[in-house]
Coordinates of C-alpha atoms (C1' of nucleotides) in Angstrom, one line a residue:
Chain A
M81 CA -14.2 -35.7 8.6
S82 CA -11.9 -32.9 7.7
Y83 CA -8.2 -33.3 6.9
L84 CA -5.2 -31.5 8.4
S85 CA -3.9 -28.4 6.6
T86 CA -0.7 -28.8 4.6
Q87 CA -0.1 -25.0 5.1
N88 CA 2.9 -24.1 7.1
Y89 CA 2.7 -21.8 10.1
K90 CA 2.4 -18.0 8.9
G91 CA 5.9 -16.6 8.2
A92 CA 7.7 -19.8 8.4
R93 CA 8.9 -21.7 5.5
D94 CA 9.7 -25.4 4.5
Y95 CA 12.9 -26.0 2.9
Y96 CA 12.5 -28.8 0.4
P97 CA 15.9 -30.2 -0.9
E98 CA 16.1 -27.7 -3.7
D99 CA 15.4 -24.9 -1.3
K100 CA 17.7 -26.4 1.4
R101 CA 20.5 -26.5 -1.2
V102 CA 20.3 -22.8 -1.6
Q103 CA 20.4 -22.2 2.0
N104 CA 23.3 -24.5 2.5
Y105 CA 25.1 -22.7 -0.3
I106 CA 24.7 -19.4 1.6
F107 CA 25.8 -20.7 4.9
T108 CA 28.8 -22.5 3.4
T109 CA 29.9 -19.3 1.8
W110 CA 29.4 -17.2 4.9
R111 CA 31.3 -19.8 6.9
K112 CA 34.2 -19.9 4.5
V113 CA 34.6 -16.1 4.6
V114 CA 34.4 -15.6 8.3
E115 CA 36.6 -18.7 9.2
S116 CA 39.1 -17.2 6.6
Y117 CA 39.4 -14.2 9.0
G118 CA 39.8 -16.5 12.1
Y119 CA 36.5 -16.3 13.5
E120 CA 35.3 -19.3 15.6
E121 CA 31.7 -20.7 15.7
Y122 CA 29.6 -20.8 18.8
I123 CA 25.8 -21.3 19.4
T124 CA 23.5 -20.2 22.3
P125 CA 20.3 -21.9 23.3
L126 CA 17.1 -21.4 21.4
L127 CA 15.3 -20.1 24.6
E128 CA 16.5 -17.3 26.8
S129 CA 15.1 -16.0 29.9
Y130 CA 12.8 -13.1 29.3
D131 CA 14.9 -10.8 31.4
I132 CA 17.9 -10.5 29.1
Y133 CA 15.7 -9.1 26.4
A134 CA 13.5 -7.0 28.6
A135 CA 16.9 -5.4 30.1
K136 CA 17.5 -3.8 26.6
T137 CA 15.9 -0.6 25.5
G138 CA 12.8 -1.0 23.5
Q139 CA 10.7 -3.2 25.9
E140 CA 7.7 -2.6 23.6
I141 CA 9.5 -4.4 20.9
V142 CA 10.1 -7.3 23.2
N143 CA 6.5 -7.5 24.4
E144 CA 5.0 -7.2 21.0
Q145 CA 7.4 -9.1 18.7
T146 CA 8.8 -12.0 20.7
Y147 CA 7.5 -15.4 21.0
S148 CA 7.4 -15.6 24.8
F149 CA 5.6 -18.0 27.2
T150 CA 6.0 -19.4 30.7
D151 CA 7.6 -22.8 31.1
R152 CA 6.1 -25.6 33.2
G153 CA 8.3 -24.4 36.2
G154 CA 6.8 -20.9 35.8
R155 CA 9.8 -19.2 34.3
P156 CA 9.2 -16.6 31.7
V157 CA 11.2 -17.5 28.6
V158 CA 11.4 -16.3 25.0
V159 CA 12.5 -17.9 21.8
R160 CA 15.3 -15.9 20.7
P161 CA 14.5 -12.9 18.4
E162 CA 18.2 -12.2 17.8
M163 CA 21.7 -13.2 18.9
T164 CA 23.3 -10.2 20.5
P165 CA 21.8 -10.6 24.0
G166 CA 22.5 -14.2 24.3
L167 CA 26.1 -13.6 22.9
A168 CA 26.6 -10.8 25.3
R169 CA 25.5 -13.2 28.1
M170 CA 28.1 -15.7 27.0
V171 CA 30.9 -13.4 26.8
A172 CA 30.0 -11.7 30.0
A173 CA 30.1 -15.1 31.8
R174 CA 33.8 -15.4 30.8
R175 CA 34.7 -11.9 30.5
Q176 CA 38.1 -12.5 32.3
E177 CA 39.2 -15.7 30.7
L178 CA 38.5 -15.3 27.0
A179 CA 41.4 -14.6 24.6
Y180 CA 41.1 -11.3 23.1
P181 CA 40.4 -10.0 20.7
A182 CA 37.5 -12.6 20.7
R183 CA 36.4 -13.3 17.2
L184 CA 33.1 -15.2 17.2
Y185 CA 30.4 -16.3 14.7
S186 CA 27.2 -18.3 14.6
I187 CA 24.7 -19.3 12.1
A188 CA 21.2 -19.6 13.7
N189 CA 17.5 -19.3 13.3
Y190 CA 15.3 -16.7 15.1
M191 CA 11.7 -15.9 15.5
R192 CA 9.9 -12.6 15.7
Y193 CA 6.2 -12.2 15.8
E194 CA 5.7 -9.6 13.0
R195 CA 3.9 -9.2 9.7
P196 CA 5.6 -11.2 7.0
Q197 CA 6.5 -9.2 3.9
K198 CA 9.1 -9.2 1.3
G199 CA 12.3 -10.1 2.7
R200 CA 10.9 -10.5 6.1
E201 CA 9.7 -13.7 7.7
R202 CA 8.7 -14.7 11.3
E203 CA 11.4 -17.5 11.3
F204 CA 14.6 -16.5 9.7
W205 CA 18.3 -17.4 9.5
Q206 CA 21.2 -15.1 10.2
L207 CA 24.9 -15.0 10.4
N208 CA 26.2 -13.1 13.4
V209 CA 29.7 -12.0 13.4
D210 CA 31.3 -10.1 16.2
I211 CA 34.7 -8.9 17.4
F212 CA 35.1 -8.3 21.2
G213 CA 38.1 -6.2 22.6
V214 CA 39.3 -3.8 20.0
S215 CA 38.4 -0.3 20.7
T216 CA 40.3 1.3 17.7
I217 CA 38.9 1.8 14.3
D218 CA 40.8 -1.2 13.2
G219 CA 37.9 -3.5 14.6
D220 CA 35.4 -1.6 12.4
V221 CA 37.6 -1.9 9.3
E222 CA 37.9 -5.7 9.9
I223 CA 34.1 -6.1 10.2
I224 CA 33.3 -4.0 7.3
A225 CA 36.0 -5.3 5.0
M226 CA 34.6 -8.8 5.9
A227 CA 31.0 -7.6 4.9
D228 CA 32.5 -6.6 1.6
Q229 CA 34.3 -10.0 1.3
L230 CA 31.0 -11.8 1.9
M231 CA 29.5 -10.1 -1.1
K232 CA 32.4 -10.8 -3.2
A233 CA 32.3 -14.5 -2.3
F234 CA 29.0 -14.6 -3.8
R235 CA 30.6 -13.3 -6.9
A236 CA 28.9 -9.8 -6.5
S237 CA 30.6 -7.2 -8.3
E238 CA 31.2 -3.9 -6.8
K239 CA 28.4 -2.3 -9.0
M240 CA 25.9 -4.5 -7.4
Y241 CA 26.1 -3.1 -4.0
T242 CA 27.4 -0.1 -1.9
I243 CA 28.4 0.1 1.7
K244 CA 26.9 3.1 3.4
I245 CA 28.7 4.3 6.5
N246 CA 27.9 6.7 9.3
S247 CA 28.9 7.5 12.7
R248 CA 26.6 7.8 15.8
K249 CA 29.1 10.1 17.5
L250 CA 29.0 12.4 14.6
I251 CA 25.2 12.3 14.6
N252 CA 25.0 13.2 18.2
A253 CA 27.3 16.1 17.6
V254 CA 25.3 17.2 14.6
M255 CA 22.0 17.1 16.4
A256 CA 23.2 18.8 19.5
D257 CA 25.8 21.3 18.4
Y258 CA 25.1 21.9 14.7
L259 CA 21.3 21.7 14.7
E260 CA 20.9 22.9 18.2
L261 CA 18.2 20.3 18.9
D262 CA 17.3 18.9 22.4
I263 CA 17.3 15.2 23.0
M264 CA 13.6 14.7 22.2
Q265 CA 14.0 16.7 19.0
S266 CA 17.1 14.8 18.1
Q267 CA 15.3 11.4 18.4
L268 CA 12.7 12.7 15.9
M269 CA 15.2 14.0 13.6
I270 CA 17.0 10.8 13.5
K271 CA 13.8 9.0 12.9
L272 CA 13.0 11.4 10.1
F273 CA 16.6 11.0 8.5
D274 CA 16.1 7.3 8.5
R275 CA 12.9 7.5 6.7
K276 CA 14.3 10.2 4.1
D277 CA 14.4 7.8 1.1
K278 CA 10.7 6.9 1.6
M279 CA 9.4 10.3 1.1
T280 CA 9.5 13.3 -1.4
P281 CA 12.2 16.1 -0.7
E282 CA 9.2 18.4 0.0
E283 CA 7.7 16.0 2.6
F284 CA 11.0 15.7 4.2
R285 CA 11.6 19.4 4.5
D286 CA 8.1 20.0 5.8
Q287 CA 8.4 17.3 8.5
A288 CA 12.0 18.5 9.3
A289 CA 10.6 22.0 9.7
A290 CA 8.1 20.9 12.2
I291 CA 10.7 19.5 14.5
F292 CA 12.6 22.7 15.0
D293 CA 11.5 25.4 17.4
T294 CA 9.7 28.1 15.5
D295 CA 12.5 30.7 15.9
K296 CA 15.1 28.2 14.6
T297 CA 13.3 26.9 11.7
E298 CA 14.9 28.9 9.0
V299 CA 18.5 28.4 9.9
G300 CA 17.7 24.8 10.8
L301 CA 16.5 23.9 7.4
K302 CA 19.5 25.6 5.6
H303 CA 21.8 23.5 7.9
I304 CA 19.7 20.2 7.0
A305 CA 20.1 21.1 3.4
K306 CA 23.9 21.4 3.7
L307 CA 24.0 17.9 5.6
V308 CA 21.8 16.1 3.1
G309 CA 23.4 17.6 0.1
A310 CA 26.9 16.6 1.2
K311 CA 28.0 13.7 -1.0
T312 CA 31.3 13.3 0.5
M313 CA 32.6 14.2 4.0
Q314 CA 34.6 17.2 2.6
E315 CA 31.3 18.9 1.7
L316 CA 30.1 18.8 5.3
P317 CA 30.0 22.2 7.2
P318 CA 33.6 23.2 8.2
S319 CA 32.6 23.3 11.8
L320 CA 31.8 19.5 11.7
L321 CA 35.2 18.8 10.0
E322 CA 37.1 19.5 13.0
T323 CA 35.4 16.9 15.3
S324 CA 37.1 13.8 16.4
A325 CA 34.2 11.8 15.1
I326 CA 34.7 12.9 11.6
K327 CA 38.5 12.4 11.7
E328 CA 37.8 8.8 12.8
V329 CA 35.3 8.4 9.9
Q330 CA 38.0 9.7 7.5
A331 CA 40.6 7.2 8.9
L332 CA 38.1 4.4 8.4
F333 CA 37.7 5.1 4.7
T334 CA 41.5 5.3 4.2
L335 CA 41.9 1.9 5.8
L336 CA 39.0 0.4 3.8
R337 CA 40.4 1.6 0.5
E338 CA 43.8 -0.1 1.6
R339 CA 41.8 -3.3 2.2
G340 CA 40.4 -3.2 -1.3
V341 CA 36.9 -1.8 -0.3
H342 CA 36.1 0.7 -3.2
N343 CA 32.3 1.1 -2.9
A344 CA 32.0 2.5 0.5
I345 CA 30.2 5.7 0.8
F346 CA 29.4 8.2 3.5
D347 CA 25.8 8.8 4.3
I348 CA 24.7 11.0 6.9
T349 CA 21.1 9.8 6.9
L350 CA 22.1 6.1 7.6
M351 CA 20.7 5.3 11.1
R352 CA 20.0 1.7 11.8
G353 CA 17.4 2.1 14.7
F354 CA 18.9 3.6 17.8
D355 CA 19.3 1.0 20.2
Y356 CA 22.8 -0.1 21.3
Y357 CA 25.0 1.4 18.5
T358 CA 27.6 3.7 19.9
D359 CA 29.7 4.8 17.0
I360 CA 30.3 3.5 13.5
V361 CA 27.3 2.1 11.7
F362 CA 27.2 0.6 8.3
E363 CA 24.7 -1.0 5.8
V364 CA 25.2 -3.0 2.8
F365 CA 22.7 -1.7 0.0
D366 CA 21.6 -3.4 -3.2
T367 CA 21.9 -1.2 -6.0
H368 CA 19.5 -3.4 -8.2
P369 CA 16.6 -1.1 -9.1
E370 CA 13.9 -3.5 -8.3
N371 CA 15.5 -4.5 -4.9
N372 CA 16.9 -1.2 -3.8
R373 CA 17.1 -1.8 0.0
A374 CA 19.5 -2.8 2.8
I375 CA 20.8 -6.3 2.6
F376 CA 22.4 -6.2 6.1
G377 CA 24.3 -4.1 8.3
G378 CA 26.2 -3.7 11.6
G379 CA 28.2 -1.5 13.7
R380 CA 29.9 -0.8 17.0
Y381 CA 28.2 -1.3 20.3
D382 CA 30.6 -0.9 23.2
G383 CA 28.3 -1.0 26.3
L384 CA 26.3 -4.0 25.9
I385 CA 27.8 -6.6 28.2
S386 CA 28.1 -4.2 31.2
L387 CA 24.4 -5.1 31.6
F388 CA 25.7 -8.2 33.3
G389 CA 27.7 -6.4 35.7
V390 CA 31.2 -6.9 34.2
E391 CA 33.6 -4.4 32.8
P392 CA 32.4 -3.2 29.4
L393 CA 34.0 -4.4 26.2
P394 CA 34.3 -2.6 23.0
T395 CA 32.5 -4.6 20.3
V396 CA 31.8 -4.4 16.6
G397 CA 29.5 -6.8 14.8
M398 CA 27.2 -7.4 11.9
A399 CA 24.1 -9.7 11.1
P400 CA 23.5 -10.8 7.5
G401 CA 20.2 -12.6 7.0
A402 CA 19.7 -15.5 4.6
T403 CA 16.4 -14.2 3.2
M404 CA 17.8 -10.8 2.0
M405 CA 20.9 -12.6 0.8
E406 CA 19.1 -15.0 -1.3
E407 CA 16.7 -12.1 -2.8
F408 CA 19.9 -10.3 -3.7
L409 CA 21.5 -13.4 -5.4
R410 CA 18.2 -14.0 -7.4
A411 CA 17.9 -10.3 -8.4
H412 CA 21.5 -10.3 -9.8
K413 CA 21.4 -13.9 -11.2
L414 CA 24.1 -15.0 -9.0
L415 CA 22.7 -18.2 -7.8
P416 CA 24.8 -21.0 -9.2
E417 CA 23.1 -24.2 -10.4
L418 CA 23.1 -26.3 -7.3
R419 CA 23.3 -30.1 -7.4
P420 CA 22.2 -32.6 -4.6
A421 CA 24.9 -34.3 -2.6
T422 CA 24.1 -37.6 -4.4
D423 CA 26.7 -38.1 -7.2
A424 CA 25.2 -41.0 -8.9
Y425 CA 22.1 -43.2 -9.3
I426 CA 22.4 -46.9 -9.9
V427 CA 19.7 -48.2 -12.5
V428 CA 19.3 -51.9 -11.8
L429 CA 18.5 -54.0 -14.7
G430 CA 16.7 -57.4 -14.5
D431 CA 17.3 -59.5 -11.5
T432 CA 20.7 -57.9 -10.5
L433 CA 19.9 -56.1 -7.3
A434 CA 22.3 -58.1 -5.0
G435 CA 25.2 -57.5 -7.4
A436 CA 24.2 -53.8 -7.8
Q437 CA 24.1 -53.5 -3.9
K438 CA 27.7 -54.8 -3.9
L439 CA 28.8 -52.3 -6.4
A440 CA 27.1 -49.5 -4.4
K441 CA 29.0 -50.5 -1.3
R442 CA 32.3 -50.3 -3.0
L443 CA 31.5 -46.9 -4.5
R444 CA 30.6 -45.7 -1.0
D445 CA 33.8 -47.0 0.4
E446 CA 35.5 -44.7 -2.2
E447 CA 33.3 -41.8 -0.9
V448 CA 31.0 -41.7 -3.9
N449 CA 27.5 -40.7 -2.7
V450 CA 25.3 -43.3 -4.5
A451 CA 21.6 -44.0 -4.3
I452 CA 20.4 -47.3 -5.8
D453 CA 16.9 -48.0 -7.3
I454 CA 15.4 -50.8 -5.4
T455 CA 12.0 -50.9 -6.8
G456 CA 12.4 -53.3 -9.6
R457 CA 10.5 -51.1 -11.9
K458 CA 11.0 -50.4 -15.5
L459 CA 14.1 -48.8 -16.7
D460 CA 12.7 -45.6 -18.2
K461 CA 10.9 -44.9 -14.7
Q462 CA 14.1 -45.4 -12.9
I463 CA 15.9 -43.0 -15.2
K464 CA 13.2 -40.5 -14.8
A465 CA 13.2 -40.6 -11.0
A466 CA 17.0 -39.9 -11.2
V467 CA 16.8 -37.0 -13.6
K468 CA 13.9 -35.6 -11.6
M469 CA 16.2 -35.5 -8.6
K470 CA 18.9 -33.8 -10.6
I471 CA 21.6 -36.5 -9.8
P472 CA 24.3 -36.0 -12.4
F473 CA 25.3 -39.6 -13.1
L474 CA 23.5 -42.8 -13.8
I475 CA 25.1 -46.1 -13.4
F476 CA 23.5 -49.0 -15.4
V477 CA 24.0 -52.5 -13.8
G478 CA 23.0 -55.7 -15.5
E479 CA 24.1 -59.2 -16.0
E480 CA 26.6 -58.1 -18.7
E481 CA 28.1 -55.3 -16.5
L482 CA 28.5 -57.5 -13.5
K483 CA 30.0 -60.3 -15.3
A484 CA 32.5 -58.0 -17.2
E485 CA 33.0 -55.6 -14.2
R486 CA 32.5 -52.8 -16.6
Y487 CA 29.8 -50.4 -16.0
T488 CA 27.9 -47.9 -18.1
L489 CA 28.1 -44.4 -16.9
K490 CA 25.8 -41.9 -18.2
Y491 CA 26.0 -38.1 -17.6
T492 CA 22.5 -37.0 -17.5
E493 CA 23.1 -33.4 -18.8
N494 CA 24.3 -34.4 -22.3
S495 CA 23.6 -38.1 -22.4
A496 CA 27.4 -39.1 -22.9
E497 CA 27.8 -42.6 -22.1
H498 CA 30.9 -44.8 -21.5
K499 CA 31.6 -48.2 -20.2
F500 CA 34.3 -48.1 -17.4
G501 CA 36.0 -50.4 -15.0
F502 CA 35.7 -49.7 -11.3
E503 CA 38.7 -47.4 -11.0
R504 CA 37.7 -45.1 -13.9
L505 CA 34.2 -45.2 -12.7
V506 CA 35.2 -43.7 -9.4
A507 CA 37.8 -41.2 -10.9
T508 CA 35.2 -39.9 -13.5
I509 CA 32.6 -39.2 -10.9
T510 CA 34.8 -37.6 -8.3
D511 CA 36.7 -35.5 -11.0
H512 CA 33.3 -34.0 -12.1
R513 CA 32.3 -33.2 -8.6
V514 CA 35.3 -31.2 -7.7
K515 CA 35.0 -29.1 -11.0
D516 CA 31.4 -28.5 -10.5
T517 CA 31.4 -27.2 -6.9
D518 CA 34.5 -25.2 -7.3
I519 CA 33.1 -22.8 -9.9
Chain B
rG106 C1' -1.6 -2.7 14.6
rC107 C1' -3.2 0.2 9.6
rG108 C1' -4.0 0.2 4.2
rG109 C1' -4.2 -1.9 -1.0
rA110 C1' -4.3 -6.4 -4.2
rU111 C1' -5.3 -11.5 -4.9
rG112 C1' -7.7 -16.6 -3.8
rU113 C1' -10.8 -21.6 -9.6
rA114 C1' -6.6 -28.9 -10.8
rG115 C1' 0.2 -29.8 -8.3
rC116 C1' 1.6 -25.0 -11.2
rU117 C1' 0.3 -20.5 -14.4
rC118 C1' -4.3 -19.0 -15.6
rA119 C1' -9.4 -18.6 -18.7
rG120 C1' -14.4 -18.8 -17.2
rU121 C1' -18.2 -13.7 -21.2
rA122 C1' -24.5 -10.3 -19.0
rG123 C1' -25.6 -14.8 -12.7
rG124 C1' -28.1 -20.1 -16.3
rU125 C1' -27.5 -27.1 -17.2
rU126 C1' -22.3 -32.4 -16.7
rA127 C1' -16.4 -26.0 -14.5
rG128 C1' -12.0 -25.5 -19.0
rA129 C1' -6.8 -24.7 -21.3
rG130 C1' -1.6 -25.2 -21.1
rC131 C1' 2.2 -27.0 -18.4
rG132 C1' 3.0 -31.0 -14.7
rC133 C1' 1.5 -35.9 -12.9
rU134 C1' 0.2 -40.9 -14.4
rG135 C1' -0.5 -45.5 -18.0
rG136 C1' 0.6 -47.3 -22.8
rA137 C1' 3.0 -47.2 -27.7
rU138 C1' 8.5 -48.8 -26.1
rU139 C1' 10.7 -56.1 -21.5
rG140 C1' 18.5 -52.6 -21.7
rU141 C1' 18.1 -45.9 -21.7
rG142 C1' 15.0 -39.7 -19.7
rG143 C1' 14.1 -35.2 -22.6
rC144 C1' 10.8 -35.4 -28.9
rU145 C1' 6.1 -37.4 -30.8
rC146 C1' 1.2 -40.1 -30.5
rC147 C1' -2.9 -42.4 -27.7
rG148 C1' -5.3 -42.9 -22.9
rG149 C1' -6.2 -41.7 -17.3
rA150 C1' -6.4 -39.4 -12.5
rG151 C1' -7.0 -35.1 -10.2
rG152 C1' -11.8 -29.4 -8.4
rC153 C1' -16.3 -28.7 -1.0
rC154 C1' -14.2 -22.5 -7.5
rG155 C1' -10.2 -20.6 0.2
rU156 C1' -14.1 -20.8 4.4
rG157 C1' -18.9 -19.5 6.6
rG158 C1' -23.2 -17.0 5.8
rG159 C1' -26.6 -13.8 2.5
rU160 C1' -29.2 -12.2 -2.1
rU161 C1' -31.7 -15.1 -6.0
rC162 C1' -35.8 -19.8 -9.2
rG163 C1' -30.5 -20.5 -9.9
rA164 C1' -24.0 -18.1 -7.3
rG165 C1' -17.2 -19.8 -9.5
rA166 C1' -19.2 -14.9 -10.7
rC167 C1' -23.1 -10.2 -6.8
rC168 C1' -23.2 -8.7 -0.9
rC169 C1' -21.1 -9.4 4.1
rA170 C1' -17.8 -11.8 7.2
rU171 C1' -13.7 -14.6 8.0
rC172 C1' -9.1 -17.0 6.8
rA173 C1' -4.7 -17.2 3.8
rU174 C1' -1.1 -15.3 0.3
rU175 C1' 1.1 -10.8 -1.3
rC176 C1' 2.8 -5.5 -1.6
rG177 C1' 3.3 -1.1 1.2
rC178 C1' 2.9 1.7 6.2
rC179 C1' 4.5 1.3 11.4
rC180 C1' 8.5 -1.2 13.2
rC181 C1' 13.0 -3.6 12.3
rA182 C1' 17.0 -5.7 18.2

RNA sequence: GCGGAUGUAGCUCAGUAGGUUAGAGCGCUGGAUUGUGGCUCCGGAGGCCGUGGGUUCGAGACCCAUCAUUCGCCCCA
């Protein structure tokens, strides 16, 4: 007979306790930051009707990259590949009654049928943060400032990442008025801008030239050179500096600086697909030479909930993924030493299990998380098991200890050992825990 | 969907030109050590050499296919 394979499903990951601790650390940090800005958690169902995804542009993506099936009642459904449509459905359903601005977040898993590669899995976890009902730039500022705060909450320094910002409104003006491209050409040019970092300057120039009408190529290339060469907005061609889009971007940068965001830069080649974003878009980039890529991004999408037949709502959101976040933290050595939730392991000596169980219960009543060795095996085996589980404290319980009500507490990291009465035992363990998690 | 790289013990890998019972380090496990892990010493388990086919007297090595992992392209809501 052949045995079952222990291999997990392609692109999906098992989280053993040591992996899950990392994931929990990321989730906890996210939650702490967004809740500090007054965002509240929600969740939508894992399955959605096929329609709400098909309604968005890019049906090809929906058909090829979603897990979709027909349920037993003949309804076409998809496993959510992202949060936004489900969230839009939720908000649209209570369009009139929600309190605005509505600040909402969720941490959930998603599935996309794609070829897995570095930083991309078929099942992945994301934070989604959105603010509904703010049409001014202050909404964009809040989300981007929060993105910055997320990075800082992981102890990232400003040298480790940059925040690239662009404006879809500005791009549209650039394509139509400055480069004089029609809609088809604009789309091609936007795609090309998006890929700019993946090619040599020569390749970029040649491909750009191919997009222009032949009689406009020369002028067009000159204009492109000016655009791409602009490191700040001030270096942009004067005709563009007069547009309202650019003034908005300038206001955004000023406000970000006031909020303590110092590493935001303007980047006219930043695109972020071209589905539903309508104005400001941004991306947090890793500056580490070996992980030079986008960590996450977001932007403004003002039209989405009108798909559900209700009044549109201005919306800004972002969606950091756990996979990229983890890679960033590893690349910059920012992952702290993470311990299990178990504080202590009771090593049972001789025939004292009953007494040790009583002690365990008393400790649990004091909110100490304690595991007890119930195997009756030799002492060194018990210790090894606890050390392997990375449990910080050992408590030795034998005849002597039970009689005297003084227990030997051992700190596994440095082998320090003391005899304590119950109160001191609890205090020592609890104190250590507070220090350890509050690094 | 397209292209490259890689699959030998739990992990990292070695395996010469195709030649007998497939190796190392680490890890695991038992003991030295019946109230103390890491160090040391002695023992032990663990391999359909990813899978299927082919070439050959003979394949872990060569060929084909396939699956998986991984990097990149496309795409990235």
